[in-house]
PDB file of C-alpha atoms and ligand atoms in Angstrom:
ATOM      1  CA  UNK A 300     -28.928   3.030 -11.776  1.00 44.00           C
ATOM      2  CA  UNK A 301     -30.082  -0.574 -11.533  1.00 48.00           C
ATOM      3  CA  UNK A 302     -33.105  -1.387  -9.527  1.00 53.00           C
ATOM      4  CA  UNK A 303     -32.782  -3.819  -6.665  1.00 50.00           C
ATOM      5  CA  UNK A 304     -32.793  -7.352  -8.012  1.00 54.00           C
ATOM      6  CA  UNK A 305     -32.053  -6.197 -11.554  1.00 61.00           C
ATOM      7  CA  UNK A 306     -28.526  -7.776 -11.500  1.00 67.00           C
ATOM      8  CA  UNK A 307     -30.079 -11.194 -10.680  1.00 65.00           C
ATOM      9  CA  UNK A 308     -32.575 -10.761 -13.474  1.00 68.00           C
ATOM     10  CA  UNK A 309     -29.682  -9.894 -15.872  1.00 75.00           C
ATOM     11  CA  UNK A 310     -27.739 -12.911 -14.782  1.00 76.00           C
ATOM     12  CA  UNK A 311     -30.646 -15.321 -15.296  1.00 74.00           C
ATOM     13  CA  UNK A 312     -31.360 -13.772 -18.692  1.00 77.00           C
ATOM     14  CA  UNK A 313     -27.771 -13.891 -19.910  1.00 79.00           C
ATOM     15  CA  UNK A 314     -27.066 -17.420 -18.758  1.00 80.00           C
ATOM     16  CA  UNK A 315     -30.381 -18.769 -20.003  1.00 78.00           C
ATOM     17  CA  UNK A 316     -30.062 -17.075 -23.340  1.00 76.00           C
ATOM     18  CA  UNK A 317     -26.506 -18.438 -23.715  1.00 76.00           C
ATOM     19  CA  UNK A 318     -27.769 -21.920 -22.985  1.00 76.00           C
ATOM     20  CA  UNK A 319     -30.934 -22.150 -25.113  1.00 76.00           C
ATOM     21  CA  UNK A 320     -30.839 -19.561 -27.858  1.00 74.00           C
ATOM     22  CA  UNK A 321     -27.978 -20.407 -30.210  1.00 80.00           C
ATOM     23  CA  UNK A 322     -27.982 -20.078 -33.929  1.00 83.00           C
ATOM     24  CA  UNK A 323     -26.678 -23.633 -34.672  1.00 86.00           C
ATOM     25  CA  UNK A 324     -29.328 -25.012 -32.328  1.00 85.00           C
ATOM     26  CA  UNK A 325     -32.103 -23.056 -33.978  1.00 86.00           C
ATOM     27  CA  UNK A 326     -30.818 -24.165 -37.364  1.00 89.00           C
ATOM     28  CA  UNK A 327     -30.900 -27.757 -36.341  1.00 89.00           C
ATOM     29  CA  UNK A 328     -34.367 -27.471 -34.997  1.00 89.00           C
ATOM     30  CA  UNK A 329     -35.492 -25.983 -38.328  1.00 92.00           C
ATOM     31  CA  UNK A 330     -33.853 -28.825 -40.217  1.00 93.00           C
ATOM     32  CA  UNK A 331     -35.233 -31.663 -38.060  1.00 94.00           C
ATOM     33  CA  UNK A 332     -38.338 -30.375 -36.451  1.00 93.00           C
ATOM     34  CA  UNK A 333     -39.547 -27.503 -38.731  1.00 94.00           C
ATOM     35  CA  UNK A 334     -39.618 -23.739 -38.522  1.00 92.00           C
ATOM     36  CA  UNK A 335     -42.954 -23.761 -36.752  1.00 95.00           C
ATOM     37  CA  UNK A 336     -41.671 -25.856 -33.941  1.00 92.00           C
ATOM     38  CA  UNK A 337     -38.461 -23.694 -33.627  1.00 90.00           C
ATOM     39  CA  UNK A 338     -40.477 -20.520 -33.624  1.00 91.00           C
ATOM     40  CA  UNK A 339     -42.939 -21.615 -31.003  1.00 93.00           C
ATOM     41  CA  UNK A 340     -40.144 -23.133 -28.871  1.00 90.00           C
ATOM     42  CA  UNK A 341     -38.077 -19.877 -29.215  1.00 87.00           C
ATOM     43  CA  UNK A 342     -40.997 -17.624 -28.165  1.00 90.00           C
ATOM     44  CA  UNK A 343     -41.904 -19.817 -25.180  1.00 91.00           C
ATOM     45  CA  UNK A 344     -38.212 -20.032 -24.146  1.00 88.00           C
ATOM     46  CA  UNK A 345     -37.845 -16.287 -24.240  1.00 85.00           C
ATOM     47  CA  UNK A 346     -40.967 -15.777 -22.223  1.00 90.00           C
ATOM     48  CA  UNK A 347     -39.772 -18.394 -19.696  1.00 88.00           C
ATOM     49  CA  UNK A 348     -36.401 -16.717 -19.369  1.00 85.00           C
ATOM     50  CA  UNK A 349     -37.893 -13.333 -18.618  1.00 85.00           C
ATOM     51  CA  UNK A 350     -40.378 -14.928 -16.109  1.00 88.00           C
ATOM     52  CA  UNK A 351     -37.604 -16.753 -14.366  1.00 84.00           C
ATOM     53  CA  UNK A 352     -35.528 -13.598 -14.215  1.00 81.00           C
ATOM     54  CA  UNK A 353     -38.498 -11.690 -12.724  1.00 83.00           C
ATOM     55  CA  UNK A 354     -39.160 -14.318 -10.013  1.00 84.00           C
ATOM     56  CA  UNK A 355     -35.450 -14.754  -9.188  1.00 81.00           C
ATOM     57  CA  UNK A 356     -35.239 -11.065  -8.640  1.00 80.00           C
ATOM     58  CA  UNK A 357     -38.202 -11.359  -6.241  1.00 81.00           C
ATOM     59  CA  UNK A 358     -36.682 -14.142  -4.189  1.00 81.00           C
ATOM     60  CA  UNK A 359     -32.896 -13.325  -4.359  1.00 77.00           C
ATOM     61  CA  UNK A 360     -32.056  -9.988  -2.871  1.00 72.00           C
ATOM     62  CA  UNK A 361     -28.848  -8.021  -3.473  1.00 69.00           C
ATOM     63  CA  UNK A 362     -27.939  -8.409   0.164  1.00 69.00           C
ATOM     64  CA  UNK A 363     -27.840 -12.188  -0.314  1.00 71.00           C
ATOM     65  CA  UNK A 364     -25.168 -11.942  -3.008  1.00 68.00           C
ATOM     66  CA  UNK A 365     -21.468 -12.362  -2.004  1.00 67.00           C
ATOM     67  CA  UNK A 366     -19.772  -9.045  -1.646  1.00 64.00           C
ATOM     68  CA  UNK A 367     -16.740  -8.509  -3.815  1.00 61.00           C
ATOM     69  CA  UNK A 368     -13.517  -8.460  -1.833  1.00 57.00           C
ATOM     70  CA  UNK A 369     -12.077  -4.944  -1.286  1.00 52.00           C
ATOM     71  CA  UNK A 370      -9.110  -4.184  -3.398  1.00 53.00           C
ATOM     72  CA  UNK A 371      -5.976  -5.094  -1.601  1.00 51.00           C
ATOM     73  CA  UNK A 372      -4.617  -1.583  -2.057  1.00 56.00           C
ATOM     74  CA  UNK A 373      -7.487  -0.254   0.060  1.00 69.00           C
ATOM     75  CA  UNK A 374      -6.945  -2.830   2.803  1.00 75.00           C
ATOM     76  CA  UNK A 375      -4.855  -2.663   5.925  1.00 84.00           C
ATOM     77  CA  UNK A 376      -5.294  -6.339   6.516  1.00 89.00           C
ATOM     78  CA  UNK A 377      -4.699  -8.836   3.712  1.00 91.00           C
ATOM     79  CA  UNK A 378      -4.449 -12.662   3.827  1.00 93.00           C
ATOM     80  CA  UNK A 379      -2.232 -14.339   1.306  1.00 93.00           C
ATOM     81  CA  UNK A 380      -4.679 -17.042   0.300  1.00 92.00           C
ATOM     82  CA  UNK A 381      -1.865 -19.191  -1.282  1.00 93.00           C
ATOM     83  CA  UNK A 382      -0.236 -19.491   2.260  1.00 94.00           C
ATOM     84  CA  UNK A 383      -3.383 -19.897   4.356  1.00 95.00           C
ATOM     85  CA  UNK A 384      -3.921 -23.499   5.578  1.00 95.00           C
ATOM     86  CA  UNK A 385      -7.245 -22.690   7.210  1.00 94.00           C
ATOM     87  CA  UNK A 386      -6.070 -23.582  10.720  1.00 95.00           C
ATOM     88  CA  UNK A 387      -8.442 -20.997  12.220  1.00 94.00           C
ATOM     89  CA  UNK A 388      -5.968 -19.428  14.687  1.00 95.00           C
ATOM     90  CA  UNK A 389      -6.767 -15.997  13.376  1.00 94.00           C
ATOM     91  CA  UNK A 390     -10.461 -16.446  13.706  1.00 95.00           C
ATOM     92  CA  UNK A 391     -10.125 -17.843  17.271  1.00 95.00           C
ATOM     93  CA  UNK A 392      -7.882 -14.952  18.395  1.00 94.00           C
ATOM     94  CA  UNK A 393      -9.653 -12.070  16.582  1.00 94.00           C
ATOM     95  CA  UNK A 394     -13.077 -13.150  15.281  1.00 94.00           C
ATOM     96  CA  UNK A 395     -14.262  -9.621  14.613  1.00 93.00           C
ATOM     97  CA  UNK A 396     -11.607  -9.310  11.919  1.00 93.00           C
ATOM     98  CA  UNK A 397     -11.381 -12.726  10.304  1.00 94.00           C
ATOM     99  CA  UNK A 398     -13.718 -15.584   9.158  1.00 94.00           C
ATOM    100  CA  UNK A 399     -13.069 -18.995   7.543  1.00 94.00           C
ATOM    101  CA  UNK A 400     -14.803 -19.727   4.226  1.00 92.00           C
ATOM    102  CA  UNK A 401     -14.114 -22.928   2.334  1.00 89.00           C
ATOM    103  CA  UNK A 402     -11.170 -23.703   4.633  1.00 92.00           C
ATOM    104  CA  UNK A 403      -9.479 -20.339   3.969  1.00 94.00           C
ATOM    105  CA  UNK A 404      -9.346 -17.263   6.125  1.00 95.00           C
ATOM    106  CA  UNK A 405     -10.722 -13.973   4.905  1.00 93.00           C
ATOM    107  CA  UNK A 406     -10.704 -10.527   6.312  1.00 92.00           C
ATOM    108  CA  UNK A 407     -14.147  -9.457   7.610  1.00 91.00           C
ATOM    109  CA  UNK A 408     -13.201  -5.776   8.297  1.00 89.00           C
ATOM    110  CA  UNK A 409     -10.244  -3.605   8.665  1.00 87.00           C
ATOM    111  CA  UNK A 410      -9.427  -2.015  11.991  1.00 87.00           C
ATOM    112  CA  UNK A 411     -11.250   1.261  12.306  1.00 83.00           C
ATOM    113  CA  UNK A 412      -8.852   2.741  14.836  1.00 84.00           C
ATOM    114  CA  UNK A 413      -5.105   2.884  14.767  1.00 80.00           C
ATOM    115  CA  UNK A 414      -4.919   1.643  18.333  1.00 83.00           C
ATOM    116  CA  UNK A 415      -6.243  -1.703  17.263  1.00 86.00           C
ATOM    117  CA  UNK A 416      -3.377  -2.264  14.780  1.00 86.00           C
ATOM    118  CA  UNK A 417      -0.823  -3.173  17.518  1.00 87.00           C
ATOM    119  CA  UNK A 418      -3.054  -6.029  18.669  1.00 88.00           C
ATOM    120  CA  UNK A 419      -3.593  -7.193  15.072  1.00 90.00           C
ATOM    121  CA  UNK A 420       0.102  -7.146  14.216  1.00 90.00           C
ATOM    122  CA  UNK A 421       0.808  -9.177  17.460  1.00 90.00           C
ATOM    123  CA  UNK A 422      -1.811 -11.704  16.432  1.00 92.00           C
ATOM    124  CA  UNK A 423      -0.582 -11.855  12.828  1.00 92.00           C
ATOM    125  CA  UNK A 424       2.733 -13.255  14.183  1.00 92.00           C
ATOM    126  CA  UNK A 425       0.815 -16.215  15.554  1.00 94.00           C
ATOM    127  CA  UNK A 426      -0.223 -17.287  12.047  1.00 95.00           C
ATOM    128  CA  UNK A 427       1.747 -20.421  11.428  1.00 94.00           C
ATOM    129  CA  UNK A 428       2.328 -19.667   7.704  1.00 94.00           C
ATOM    130  CA  UNK A 429       2.705 -15.898   8.024  1.00 93.00           C
ATOM    131  CA  UNK A 430      -0.285 -15.494   5.622  1.00 94.00           C
ATOM    132  CA  UNK A 431      -1.495 -12.326   7.341  1.00 94.00           C
ATOM    133  CA  UNK A 432      -0.141  -9.117   6.011  1.00 91.00           C
ATOM    134  CA  UNK A 433      -0.755  -5.937   7.962  1.00 89.00           C
ATOM    135  CA  UNK A 434      -0.309  -2.837   5.879  1.00 82.00           C
ATOM    136  CA  UNK A 435       0.184  -2.668   2.060  1.00 59.00           C
ATOM    137  CA  UNK A 436       1.014  -6.118   0.629  1.00 46.00           C
ATOM    138  CA  UNK A 437       2.334  -4.742  -2.709  1.00 47.00           C
TER     139      UNK A 437
HETATM  140  S1  SF4 B1186      -3.915 -18.239  11.186  1.00 62.41           S
HETATM  141 FE1  SF4 B1186      -3.023 -17.987   9.155  1.00 62.41          FE
HETATM  142  S2  SF4 B1186      -3.041 -20.046   8.227  1.00 62.41           S
HETATM  143 FE2  SF4 B1186      -4.405 -20.086   9.985  1.00 62.41          FE
HETATM  144  S3  SF4 B1186      -6.419 -19.631   9.079  1.00 62.41           S
HETATM  145 FE3  SF4 B1186      -5.514 -17.733   9.845  1.00 62.41          FE
HETATM  146  S4  SF4 B1186      -4.511 -16.796   7.978  1.00 62.41           S
HETATM  147 FE4  SF4 B1186      -4.899 -19.024   7.493  1.00 62.41          FE
END
């Protein structure tokens, strides 16, 4: 099990390593600047990457990361992103279920009680592009 913040540390380490520790780059450094320079630069870079990863894990918490969307098979509500024009009608009518991000509507939560589904189905009909699907979309 990963500790809190470990994923941030891993992301920083992987991206930084990809960017600054490459064999062709190391070979060029040896050729033009010498092996001593390359060795010192490589050691300092690795130390810096782990230090940055450590501090990023302190400042960025797991709860700050975007949550992955639920699989559409698990959802009662789905919005076909390719149809959504971001008009906001769904958010205005049922803000507890929908939100707008980057001019597209997303489902915030599925209804927890079956009695709510009738209201949601009625509202889904008001979507001008019929982007809202209630029930299994596939
Ligand atoms: S009402 Fe339909 S088109 Fe408008 S934002 Fe909601 S899902 Fe998108």
